[in-house]
PDB file of C-alpha atoms and ligand atoms in Angstrom:
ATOM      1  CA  UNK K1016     -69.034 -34.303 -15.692  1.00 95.00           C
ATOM      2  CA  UNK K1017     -69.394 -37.731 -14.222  1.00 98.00           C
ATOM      3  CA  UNK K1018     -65.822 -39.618 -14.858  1.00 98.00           C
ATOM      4  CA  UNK K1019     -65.240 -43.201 -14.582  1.00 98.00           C
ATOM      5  CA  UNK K1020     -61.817 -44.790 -15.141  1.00 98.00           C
ATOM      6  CA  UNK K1021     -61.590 -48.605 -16.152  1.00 98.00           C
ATOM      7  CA  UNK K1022     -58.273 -50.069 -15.572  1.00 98.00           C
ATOM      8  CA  UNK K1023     -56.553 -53.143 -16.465  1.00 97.00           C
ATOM      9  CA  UNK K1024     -53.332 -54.886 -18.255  1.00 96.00           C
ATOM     10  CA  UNK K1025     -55.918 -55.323 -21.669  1.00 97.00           C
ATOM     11  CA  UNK K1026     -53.288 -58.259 -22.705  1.00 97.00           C
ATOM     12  CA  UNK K1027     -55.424 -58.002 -25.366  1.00 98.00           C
ATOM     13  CA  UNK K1028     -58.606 -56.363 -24.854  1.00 98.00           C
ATOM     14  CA  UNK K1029     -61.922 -58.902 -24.955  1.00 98.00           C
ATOM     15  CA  UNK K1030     -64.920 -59.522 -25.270  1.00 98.00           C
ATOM     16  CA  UNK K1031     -65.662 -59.423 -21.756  1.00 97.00           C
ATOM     17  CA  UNK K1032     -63.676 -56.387 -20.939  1.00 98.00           C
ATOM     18  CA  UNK K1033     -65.788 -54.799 -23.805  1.00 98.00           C
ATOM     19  CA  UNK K1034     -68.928 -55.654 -22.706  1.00 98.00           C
ATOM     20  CA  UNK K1035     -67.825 -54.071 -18.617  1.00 98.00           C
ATOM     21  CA  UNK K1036     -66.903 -50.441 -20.245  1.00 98.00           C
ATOM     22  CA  UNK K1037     -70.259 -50.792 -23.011  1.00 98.00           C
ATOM     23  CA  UNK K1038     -72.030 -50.606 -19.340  1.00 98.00           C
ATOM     24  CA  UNK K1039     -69.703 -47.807 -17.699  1.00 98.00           C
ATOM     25  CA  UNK K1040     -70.226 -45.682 -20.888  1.00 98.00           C
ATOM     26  CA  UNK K1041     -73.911 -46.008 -20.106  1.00 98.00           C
ATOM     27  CA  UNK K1042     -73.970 -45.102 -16.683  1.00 97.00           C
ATOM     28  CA  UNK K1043     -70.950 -42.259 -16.815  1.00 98.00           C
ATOM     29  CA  UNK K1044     -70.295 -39.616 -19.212  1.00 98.00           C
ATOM     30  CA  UNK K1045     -67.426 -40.502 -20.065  1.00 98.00           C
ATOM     31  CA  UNK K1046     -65.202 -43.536 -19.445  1.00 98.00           C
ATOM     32  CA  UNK K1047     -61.122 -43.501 -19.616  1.00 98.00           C
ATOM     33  CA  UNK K1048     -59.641 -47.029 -19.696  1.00 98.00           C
ATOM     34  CA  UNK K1049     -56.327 -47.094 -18.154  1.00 98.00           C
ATOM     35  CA  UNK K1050     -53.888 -49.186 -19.094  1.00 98.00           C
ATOM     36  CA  UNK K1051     -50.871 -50.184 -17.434  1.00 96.00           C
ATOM     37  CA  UNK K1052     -48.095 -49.558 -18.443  1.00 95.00           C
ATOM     38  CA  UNK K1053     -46.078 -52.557 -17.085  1.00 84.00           C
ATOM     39  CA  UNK K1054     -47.765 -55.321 -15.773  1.00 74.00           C
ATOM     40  CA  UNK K1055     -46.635 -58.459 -13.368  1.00 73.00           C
ATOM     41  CA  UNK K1056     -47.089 -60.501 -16.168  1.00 76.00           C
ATOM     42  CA  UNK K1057     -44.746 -60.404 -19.025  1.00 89.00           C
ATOM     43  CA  UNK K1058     -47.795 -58.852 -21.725  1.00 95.00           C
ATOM     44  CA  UNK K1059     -47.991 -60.445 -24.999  1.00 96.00           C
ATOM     45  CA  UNK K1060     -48.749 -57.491 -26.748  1.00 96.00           C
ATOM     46  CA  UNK K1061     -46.590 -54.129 -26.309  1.00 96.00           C
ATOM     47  CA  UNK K1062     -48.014 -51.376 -24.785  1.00 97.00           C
ATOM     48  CA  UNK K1063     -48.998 -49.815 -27.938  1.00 97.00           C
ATOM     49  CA  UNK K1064     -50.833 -53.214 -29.626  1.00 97.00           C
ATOM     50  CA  UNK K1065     -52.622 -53.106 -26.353  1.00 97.00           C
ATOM     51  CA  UNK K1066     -53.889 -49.299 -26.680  1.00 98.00           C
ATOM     52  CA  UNK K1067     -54.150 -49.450 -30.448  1.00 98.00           C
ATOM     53  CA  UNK K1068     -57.001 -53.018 -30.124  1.00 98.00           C
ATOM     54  CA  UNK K1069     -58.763 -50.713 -27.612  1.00 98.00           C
ATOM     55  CA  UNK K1070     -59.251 -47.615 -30.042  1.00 98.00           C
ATOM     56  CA  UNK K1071     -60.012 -49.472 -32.992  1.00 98.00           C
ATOM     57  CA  UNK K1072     -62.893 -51.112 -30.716  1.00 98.00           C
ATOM     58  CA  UNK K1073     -64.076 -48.018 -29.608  1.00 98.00           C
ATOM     59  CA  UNK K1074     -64.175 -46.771 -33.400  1.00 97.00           C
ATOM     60  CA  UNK K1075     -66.367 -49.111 -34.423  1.00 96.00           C
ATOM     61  CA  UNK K1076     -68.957 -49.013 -31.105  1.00 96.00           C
ATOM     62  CA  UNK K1077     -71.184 -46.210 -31.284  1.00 97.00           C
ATOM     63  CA  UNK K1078     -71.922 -46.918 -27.416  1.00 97.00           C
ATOM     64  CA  UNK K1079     -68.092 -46.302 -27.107  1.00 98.00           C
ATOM     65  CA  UNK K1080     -67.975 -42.675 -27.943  1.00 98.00           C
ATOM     66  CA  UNK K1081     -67.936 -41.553 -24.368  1.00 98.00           C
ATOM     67  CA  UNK K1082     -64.815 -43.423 -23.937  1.00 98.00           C
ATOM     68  CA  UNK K1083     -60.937 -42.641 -24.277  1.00 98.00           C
ATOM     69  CA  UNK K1084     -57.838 -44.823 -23.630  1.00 98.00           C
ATOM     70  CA  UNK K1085     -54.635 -44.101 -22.050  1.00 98.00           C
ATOM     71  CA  UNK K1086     -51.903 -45.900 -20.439  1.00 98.00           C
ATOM     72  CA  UNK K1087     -50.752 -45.121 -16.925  1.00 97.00           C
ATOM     73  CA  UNK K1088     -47.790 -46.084 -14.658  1.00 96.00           C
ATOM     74  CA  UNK K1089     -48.292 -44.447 -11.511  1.00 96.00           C
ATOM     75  CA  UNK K1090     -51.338 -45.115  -8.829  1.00 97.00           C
ATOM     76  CA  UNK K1091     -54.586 -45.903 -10.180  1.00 98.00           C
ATOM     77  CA  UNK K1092     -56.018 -43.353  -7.636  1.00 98.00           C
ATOM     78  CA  UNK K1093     -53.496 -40.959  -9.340  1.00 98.00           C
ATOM     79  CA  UNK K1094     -54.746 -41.615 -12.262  1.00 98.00           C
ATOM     80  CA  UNK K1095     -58.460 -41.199 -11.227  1.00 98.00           C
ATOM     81  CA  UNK K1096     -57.206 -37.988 -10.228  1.00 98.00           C
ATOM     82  CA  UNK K1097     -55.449 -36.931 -13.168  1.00 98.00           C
ATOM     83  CA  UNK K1098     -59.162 -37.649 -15.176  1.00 98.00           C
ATOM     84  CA  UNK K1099     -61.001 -35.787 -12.237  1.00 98.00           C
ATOM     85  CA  UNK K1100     -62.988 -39.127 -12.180  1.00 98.00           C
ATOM     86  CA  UNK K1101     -65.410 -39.883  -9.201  1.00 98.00           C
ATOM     87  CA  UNK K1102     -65.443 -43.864  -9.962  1.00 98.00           C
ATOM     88  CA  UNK K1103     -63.342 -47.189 -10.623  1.00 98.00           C
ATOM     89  CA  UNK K1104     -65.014 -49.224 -12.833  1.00 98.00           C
ATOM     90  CA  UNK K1105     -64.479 -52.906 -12.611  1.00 97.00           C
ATOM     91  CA  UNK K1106     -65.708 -56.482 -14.022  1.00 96.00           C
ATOM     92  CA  UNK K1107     -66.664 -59.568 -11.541  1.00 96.00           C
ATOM     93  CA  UNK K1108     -66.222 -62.355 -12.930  1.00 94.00           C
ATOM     94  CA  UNK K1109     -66.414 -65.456 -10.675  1.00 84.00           C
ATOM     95  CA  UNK K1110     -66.395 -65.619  -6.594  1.00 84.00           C
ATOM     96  CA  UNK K1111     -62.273 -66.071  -7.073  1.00 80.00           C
ATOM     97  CA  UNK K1112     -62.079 -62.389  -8.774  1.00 89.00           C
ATOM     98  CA  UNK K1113     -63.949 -61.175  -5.535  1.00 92.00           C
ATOM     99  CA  UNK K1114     -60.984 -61.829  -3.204  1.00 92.00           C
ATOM    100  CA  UNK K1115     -58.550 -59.653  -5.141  1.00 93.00           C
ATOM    101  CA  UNK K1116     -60.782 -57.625  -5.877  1.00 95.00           C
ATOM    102  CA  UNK K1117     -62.404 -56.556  -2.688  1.00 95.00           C
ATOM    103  CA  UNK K1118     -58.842 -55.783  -1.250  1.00 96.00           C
ATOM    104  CA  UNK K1119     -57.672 -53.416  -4.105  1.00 96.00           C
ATOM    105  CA  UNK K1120     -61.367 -51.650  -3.215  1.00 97.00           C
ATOM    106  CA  UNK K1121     -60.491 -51.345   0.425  1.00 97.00           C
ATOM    107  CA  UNK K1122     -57.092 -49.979  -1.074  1.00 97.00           C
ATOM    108  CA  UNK K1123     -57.919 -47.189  -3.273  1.00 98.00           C
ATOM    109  CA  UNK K1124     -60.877 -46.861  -0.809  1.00 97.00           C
ATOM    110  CA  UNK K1125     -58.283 -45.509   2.025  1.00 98.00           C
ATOM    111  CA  UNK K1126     -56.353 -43.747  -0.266  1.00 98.00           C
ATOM    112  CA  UNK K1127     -59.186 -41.489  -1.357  1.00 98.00           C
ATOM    113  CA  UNK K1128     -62.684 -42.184  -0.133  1.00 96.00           C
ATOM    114  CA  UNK K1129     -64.119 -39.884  -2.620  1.00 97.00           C
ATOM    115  CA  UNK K1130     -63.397 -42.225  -5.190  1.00 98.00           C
ATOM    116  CA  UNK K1131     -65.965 -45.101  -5.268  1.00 98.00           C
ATOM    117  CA  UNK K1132     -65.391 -48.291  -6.943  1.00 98.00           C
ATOM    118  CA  UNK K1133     -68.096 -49.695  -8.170  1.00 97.00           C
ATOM    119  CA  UNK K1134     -68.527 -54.184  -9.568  1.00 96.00           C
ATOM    120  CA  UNK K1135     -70.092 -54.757 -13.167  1.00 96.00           C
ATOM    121  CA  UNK K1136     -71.084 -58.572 -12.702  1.00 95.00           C
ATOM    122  CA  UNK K1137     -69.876 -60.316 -15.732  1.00 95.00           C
ATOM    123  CA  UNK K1138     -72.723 -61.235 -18.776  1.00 95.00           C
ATOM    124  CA  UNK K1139     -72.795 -65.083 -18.331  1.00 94.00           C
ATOM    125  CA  UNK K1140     -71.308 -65.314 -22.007  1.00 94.00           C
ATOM    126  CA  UNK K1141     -68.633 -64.107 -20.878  1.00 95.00           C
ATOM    127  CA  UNK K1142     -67.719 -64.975 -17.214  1.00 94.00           C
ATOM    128  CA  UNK K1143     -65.319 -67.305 -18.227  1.00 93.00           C
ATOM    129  CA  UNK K1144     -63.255 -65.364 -20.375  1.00 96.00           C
ATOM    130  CA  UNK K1145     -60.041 -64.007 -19.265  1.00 96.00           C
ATOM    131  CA  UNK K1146     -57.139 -62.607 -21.380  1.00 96.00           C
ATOM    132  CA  UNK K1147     -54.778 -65.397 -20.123  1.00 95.00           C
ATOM    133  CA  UNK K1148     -57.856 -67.879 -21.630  1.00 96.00           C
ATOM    134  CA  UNK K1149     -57.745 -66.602 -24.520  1.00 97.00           C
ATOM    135  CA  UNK K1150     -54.034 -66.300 -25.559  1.00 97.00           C
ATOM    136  CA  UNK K1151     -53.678 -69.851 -24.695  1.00 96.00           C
ATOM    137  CA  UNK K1152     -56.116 -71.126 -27.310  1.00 96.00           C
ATOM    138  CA  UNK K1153     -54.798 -68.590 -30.013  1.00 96.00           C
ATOM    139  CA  UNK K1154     -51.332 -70.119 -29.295  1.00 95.00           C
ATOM    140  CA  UNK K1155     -52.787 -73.761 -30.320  1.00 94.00           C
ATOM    141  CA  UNK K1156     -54.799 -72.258 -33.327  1.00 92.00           C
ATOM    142  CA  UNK K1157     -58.545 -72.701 -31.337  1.00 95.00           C
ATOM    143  CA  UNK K1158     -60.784 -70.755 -32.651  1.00 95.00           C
ATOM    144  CA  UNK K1159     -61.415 -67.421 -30.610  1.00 96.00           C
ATOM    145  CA  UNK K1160     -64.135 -65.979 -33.119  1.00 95.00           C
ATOM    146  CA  UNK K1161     -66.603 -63.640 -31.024  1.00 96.00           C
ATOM    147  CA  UNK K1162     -64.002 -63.388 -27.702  1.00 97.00           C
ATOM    148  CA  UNK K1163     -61.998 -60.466 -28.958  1.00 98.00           C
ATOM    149  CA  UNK K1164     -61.929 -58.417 -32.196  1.00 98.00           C
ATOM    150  CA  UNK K1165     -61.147 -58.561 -35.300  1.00 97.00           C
ATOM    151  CA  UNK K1166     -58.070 -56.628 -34.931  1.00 97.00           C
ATOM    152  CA  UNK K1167     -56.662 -59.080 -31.916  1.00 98.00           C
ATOM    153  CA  UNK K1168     -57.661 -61.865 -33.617  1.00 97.00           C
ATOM    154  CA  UNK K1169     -55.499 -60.255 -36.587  1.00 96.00           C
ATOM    155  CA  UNK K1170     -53.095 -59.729 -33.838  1.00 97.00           C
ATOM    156  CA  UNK K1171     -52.906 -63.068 -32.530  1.00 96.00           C
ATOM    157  CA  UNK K1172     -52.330 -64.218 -36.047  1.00 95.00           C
ATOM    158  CA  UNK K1173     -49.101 -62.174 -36.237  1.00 94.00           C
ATOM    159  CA  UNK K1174     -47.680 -63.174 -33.084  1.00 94.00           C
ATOM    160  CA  UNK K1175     -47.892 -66.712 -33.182  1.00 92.00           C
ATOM    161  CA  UNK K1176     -47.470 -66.838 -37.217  1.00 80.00           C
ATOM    162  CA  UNK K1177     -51.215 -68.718 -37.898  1.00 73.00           C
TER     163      UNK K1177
HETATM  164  P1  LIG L 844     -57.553 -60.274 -17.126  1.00 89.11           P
HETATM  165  O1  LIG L 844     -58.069 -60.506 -15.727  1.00 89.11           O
HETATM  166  O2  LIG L 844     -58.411 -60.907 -18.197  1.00 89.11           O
HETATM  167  O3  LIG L 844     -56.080 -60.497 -17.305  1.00 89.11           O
HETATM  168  P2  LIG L 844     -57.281 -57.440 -16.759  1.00 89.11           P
HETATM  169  O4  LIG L 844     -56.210 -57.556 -15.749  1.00 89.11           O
HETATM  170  O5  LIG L 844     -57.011 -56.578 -17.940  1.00 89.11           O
HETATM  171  O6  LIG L 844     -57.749 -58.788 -17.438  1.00 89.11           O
HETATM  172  O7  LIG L 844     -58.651 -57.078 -16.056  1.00 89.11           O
HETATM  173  C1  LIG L 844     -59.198 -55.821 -15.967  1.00 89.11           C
HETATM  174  C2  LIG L 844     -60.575 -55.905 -15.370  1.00 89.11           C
HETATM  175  O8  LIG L 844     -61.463 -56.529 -16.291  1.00 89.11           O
HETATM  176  C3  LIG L 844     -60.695 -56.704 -14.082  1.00 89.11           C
HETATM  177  O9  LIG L 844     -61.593 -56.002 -13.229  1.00 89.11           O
HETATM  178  C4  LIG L 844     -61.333 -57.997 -14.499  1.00 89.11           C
HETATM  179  O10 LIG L 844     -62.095 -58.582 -13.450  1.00 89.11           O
HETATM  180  C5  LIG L 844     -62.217 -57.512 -15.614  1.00 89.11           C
HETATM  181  N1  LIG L 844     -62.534 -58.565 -16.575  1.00 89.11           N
HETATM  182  C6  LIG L 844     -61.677 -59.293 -17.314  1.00 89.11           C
HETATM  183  N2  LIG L 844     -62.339 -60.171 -18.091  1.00 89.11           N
HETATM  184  C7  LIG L 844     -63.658 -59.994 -17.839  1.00 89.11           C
HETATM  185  C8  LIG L 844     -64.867 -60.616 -18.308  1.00 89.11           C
HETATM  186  N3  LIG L 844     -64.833 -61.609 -19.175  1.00 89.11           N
HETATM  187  N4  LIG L 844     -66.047 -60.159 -17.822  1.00 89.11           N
HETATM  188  C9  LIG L 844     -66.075 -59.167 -16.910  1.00 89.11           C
HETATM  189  N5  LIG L 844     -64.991 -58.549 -16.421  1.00 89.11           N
HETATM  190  C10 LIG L 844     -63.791 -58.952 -16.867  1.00 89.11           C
END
């Protein structure tokens, strides 16, 4: 079976990030987004709000039925192991993703060459959307209708009392 892992902090999940494993789950059998346990950044949203967006999203996406979530706090090559998966799926965004980007490739490229990872370019709706965009209009009440889902946008309205 073709495996693709799709990692990321998911501080929440959006639109965007959707849209990059909607396109993995059409290319691999079956797509396991990873999510770290503990990120650089301080997250938002615990470990299990962060899991618990990304199921409910893949309940209600019958194009998501290929995919599973889990977190992980080891390697992400580890982790591809662990899943038997042959691919690291990833979104582009704009040229300043590439640079980070291209060096965690060359990374995970040395550490197991089996493992390919391959660049989604980002729909143009959403190439400007990051997680970090979108927390920072929830915190000031903007409306993020359409950049995550219904659940984060329940989410948001928890955390910052709305
Ligand atoms: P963020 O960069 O928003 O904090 P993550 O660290 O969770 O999110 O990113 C995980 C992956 O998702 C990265 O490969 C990132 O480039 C990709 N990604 C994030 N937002 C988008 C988007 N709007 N379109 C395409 N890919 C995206």
């Amino acid at each position: 079976m073709k495996v693709a892992v799709c990692p990321g902090s998911f501080d929440p999940i959006t639109s965007g990030h959707l849209d990059v494993i909607e396109r993995g789950a059409y290319l691999f059998e079956k797509v396991v987004v990873g999510v770290f346990e503990k990120t650089e950044k301080n997250p938002l949203f615990s470990l299990d709000e962060r899991i618990g967006f990304i199921e409910s999203a893949i309940k209600e996406n019958s194009k998501l039925s290929n995919v599973e979530v889990e977190s992980f706090n080891s390697l992400l090559i580890d982790f591809a192991h662990r899943h038997k998966a042959c691919a690291i799926i990833k979104g582009l965004r704009a040229v300043s993703d590439f640079e980070h980007e291209f060096q965690m490739a060359q990374f995970n490229r040395k550490l197991d060459k089996s493992i390919e990872t391959i660049f989604v370019m980002a729909s143009p709706k959403y190439a400007y959307l990051s997680s970090s965009a979108v927390k920072e209009i929830a915190k000031f009440g903007g409306c993020i209708e359409g950049l995550v889902t219904k659940e984060v946008e329940k989410g948001f309205r928890k955390v910052f009392k709305l």
